[in-house]
């Protein structure tokens, strides 16, 4: 435990975390990629995931604000622009709204957050709390789910195109993330290699990634429980 891992060894540990805990293996995603979800279930997923998408730039603003390194802030600012948009791009949040609209959800219904399950809010808010309260290094490390997201997104685009043709008009979000996520993870990994100077700090980075993976899993647990099996939404969240 006192020996510092090499960058290669640390990367292997991080990747092993993804293989064990990332939500690509969640039953909800497996059903999605098999074409077994109904339009209503896809709507519920898009509506609930919007809450997470909305929080991403807030999370990144917190991480940025905690750094006194100008170069770090310049690099991390890109993430906020990717989601909030700029003059030449409408941004990930707007693209997610388009994705939610594709299966028939009105924009007003998405942004109202009316259908965001309490458990989803609890999980996402816990992520904001994590990046506020843990070390800056751990907050950065929690973003490393992007190590695995590009592969999942590529699979998802393929299956959505083939199995849910009525949603393909809203896939701009995923197309953009195919290039954005690898760029982001390259910077975050390099930062962790340089900043984690003890074995304990390296282990904390791995635990931070584990926490983020479990937060993502918990969101899908809530959606699956409410709308797939056993189909027991909380009062007021029933959907046809």
mmCIF file of C-alpha atoms in Angstrom, residues 18 67 78 81 165:
data_model
loop_
_atom_site.group_PDB
_atom_site.id
_atom_site.type_symbol
_atom_site.label_atom_id
_atom_site.label_comp_id
_atom_site.label_asym_id
_atom_site.label_seq_id
_atom_site.Cartn_x
_atom_site.Cartn_y
_atom_site.Cartn_z
ATOM 1 C CA UNK A 18 -15.433 0.065 -14.823
ATOM 2 C CA UNK A 67 -8.796 24.972 -8.456
ATOM 3 C CA UNK A 78 -14.445 23.168 -22.047
ATOM 4 C CA UNK A 81 -19.236 24.780 -22.753
ATOM 5 C CA UNK A 165 -36.102 4.197 -35.296
#
